[in-house]
Amino acid sequence: MSKQTQAFNDGVVSIYKVGNISPSGNMPKEGLTFKVGPLRYEERIVGMGRFWSAMQAKARIDMVLRVPQLRGVSSQDIAIPNDGKQYEIKQIQYPPDVDPPVMDLSLERVDAVYDIA
């Protein structure tokens, strides 16, 4: 079987790590520090199966992005795509038979926005 060729034409996304952004000696404050990006992405459809599975787990999937594969990204990171909104990465999947290797990021919009360091 031939591999599906992937194009990333829908925009760019940057990945941030959540952590303490306050200066040393000050009260801790959670915020975002840059991790990787910008990565080009293709926006995918949130299918019915994925949508209802997330609802059963008391989560919601607002967006799915397909980006080039990087193993350093985790489900505890925050993604900021073209729309400028912050999304928590809820799940990362590595689909086979796609060239170049990719990962699908299932994203849930963050209600309380983090400050960026």
Short mmCIF file of C-alpha atoms in Angstrom, two decimals:
data_model
loop_
_atom_site.label_atom_id
_atom_site.label_comp_id
_atom_site.label_asym_id
_atom_site.label_seq_id
_atom_site.Cartn_x
_atom_site.Cartn_y
_atom_site.Cartn_z
CA MET A 1 0.00 0.00 0.00
CA SER A 2 1.36 3.44 -0.88
CA LYS A 3 1.63 6.14 1.73
CA GLN A 4 -0.70 9.13 1.64
CA THR A 5 1.20 12.36 0.93
CA GLN A 6 0.39 15.13 3.38
CA ALA A 7 0.17 18.87 2.74
CA PHE A 8 -0.02 21.40 5.57
CA ASN A 9 -1.76 24.36 3.92
CA ASP A 10 -4.25 25.64 6.52
CA GLY A 11 -1.97 27.71 8.76
CA VAL A 12 0.71 27.64 11.43
CA VAL A 13 0.56 26.66 15.10
CA SER A 14 2.98 27.24 17.96
CA ILE A 15 3.25 24.92 20.96
CA TYR A 16 3.79 26.24 24.49
CA LYS A 17 4.59 24.59 27.83
CA VAL A 18 2.61 25.50 30.96
CA GLY A 19 4.82 26.40 33.91
CA ASN A 20 5.88 29.03 36.41
CA ILE A 21 6.62 32.32 34.62
CA SER A 22 7.17 34.58 37.64
CA PRO A 23 10.64 35.98 38.37
CA SER A 24 12.74 34.09 40.91
CA GLY A 25 11.69 34.90 44.47
CA ASN A 26 8.18 36.06 43.51
CA MET A 27 4.93 34.21 44.09
CA PRO A 28 4.53 31.44 41.47
CA LYS A 29 2.31 32.24 38.49
CA GLU A 30 1.30 29.73 35.82
CA GLY A 31 1.87 30.87 32.28
CA LEU A 32 3.16 29.77 28.89
CA THR A 33 6.73 29.46 27.68
CA PHE A 34 7.52 28.79 24.02
CA LYS A 35 8.29 25.16 23.23
CA VAL A 36 8.24 24.63 19.43
CA GLY A 37 6.92 26.25 16.29
CA PRO A 38 5.73 27.62 14.13
CA LEU A 39 4.53 24.32 12.65
CA ARG A 40 2.44 24.23 9.50
CA TYR A 41 -0.86 22.37 9.92
CA GLU A 42 -3.87 20.93 8.14
CA GLU A 43 -7.17 21.32 9.97
CA ARG A 44 -9.05 18.01 10.22
CA ILE A 45 -12.72 17.25 10.77
CA VAL A 46 -13.82 16.45 14.32
CA GLY A 47 -15.71 13.24 13.56
CA MET A 48 -18.83 12.08 15.39
CA GLY A 49 -16.98 9.21 17.10
CA ARG A 50 -14.27 11.49 18.43
CA PHE A 51 -16.83 14.13 19.47
CA TRP A 52 -19.08 11.77 21.44
CA SER A 53 -16.16 9.87 23.00
CA ALA A 54 -14.82 13.18 24.29
CA MET A 55 -18.26 14.15 25.65
CA GLN A 56 -18.45 10.85 27.57
CA ALA A 57 -15.06 11.67 29.11
CA LYS A 58 -16.40 15.11 30.15
CA ALA A 59 -14.22 16.89 27.58
CA ARG A 60 -14.91 18.56 24.27
CA ILE A 61 -12.79 18.53 21.14
CA ASP A 62 -12.98 21.90 19.40
CA MET A 63 -10.35 21.35 16.73
CA VAL A 64 -8.09 18.65 15.29
CA LEU A 65 -4.82 19.70 13.65
CA ARG A 66 -2.45 17.48 11.65
CA VAL A 67 1.16 18.65 11.98
CA PRO A 68 4.60 17.17 11.20
CA GLN A 69 5.58 14.57 13.79
CA LEU A 70 7.62 15.75 16.79
CA ARG A 71 8.00 13.47 19.81
CA GLY A 72 8.64 16.35 22.26
CA VAL A 73 5.02 17.57 22.21
CA SER A 74 2.83 16.30 25.08
CA SER A 75 -0.84 16.27 26.03
CA GLN A 76 -0.05 18.80 28.77
CA ASP A 77 0.99 21.51 26.29
CA ILE A 78 -0.98 24.43 24.85
CA ALA A 79 -1.36 25.08 21.10
CA ILE A 80 -2.00 28.52 19.60
CA PRO A 81 -3.02 28.29 15.90
CA ASN A 82 -3.84 31.07 13.41
CA ASP A 83 -6.99 32.17 15.26
CA GLY A 84 -4.83 33.30 18.22
CA LYS A 85 -6.89 31.34 20.77
CA GLN A 86 -5.29 28.96 23.28
CA TYR A 87 -6.13 25.26 23.10
CA GLU A 88 -5.14 22.46 25.47
CA ILE A 89 -3.79 19.39 23.70
CA LYS A 90 -6.09 16.59 24.90
CA GLN A 91 -4.75 13.74 22.76
CA ILE A 92 -1.94 13.06 20.31
CA GLN A 93 -2.27 10.34 17.67
CA TYR A 94 0.38 9.12 15.24
CA PRO A 95 -1.44 7.84 12.12
CA PRO A 96 0.48 5.26 10.08
CA ASP A 97 0.89 5.27 6.31
CA VAL A 98 1.21 9.05 5.97
CA ASP A 99 4.27 10.67 4.43
CA PRO A 100 5.94 12.66 5.94
CA PRO A 101 5.23 11.22 9.43
CA VAL A 102 2.54 13.28 11.19
CA MET A 103 0.65 13.61 14.44
CA ASP A 104 -2.98 14.60 14.99
CA LEU A 105 -3.54 17.00 17.89
CA SER A 106 -7.03 16.92 19.43
CA LEU A 107 -7.58 20.36 20.97
CA GLU A 108 -9.97 21.79 23.56
CA ARG A 109 -10.26 25.58 23.85
CA VAL A 110 -8.94 27.00 27.13
CA ASP A 111 -11.50 29.09 29.04
CA ALA A 112 -9.03 30.89 31.33
CA VAL A 113 -6.30 32.28 29.07
CA TYR A 114 -2.66 31.96 30.21
CA ASP A 115 -0.14 34.82 30.07
CA ILE A 116 2.76 34.23 27.69
CA ALA A 117 6.30 34.72 29.02
#
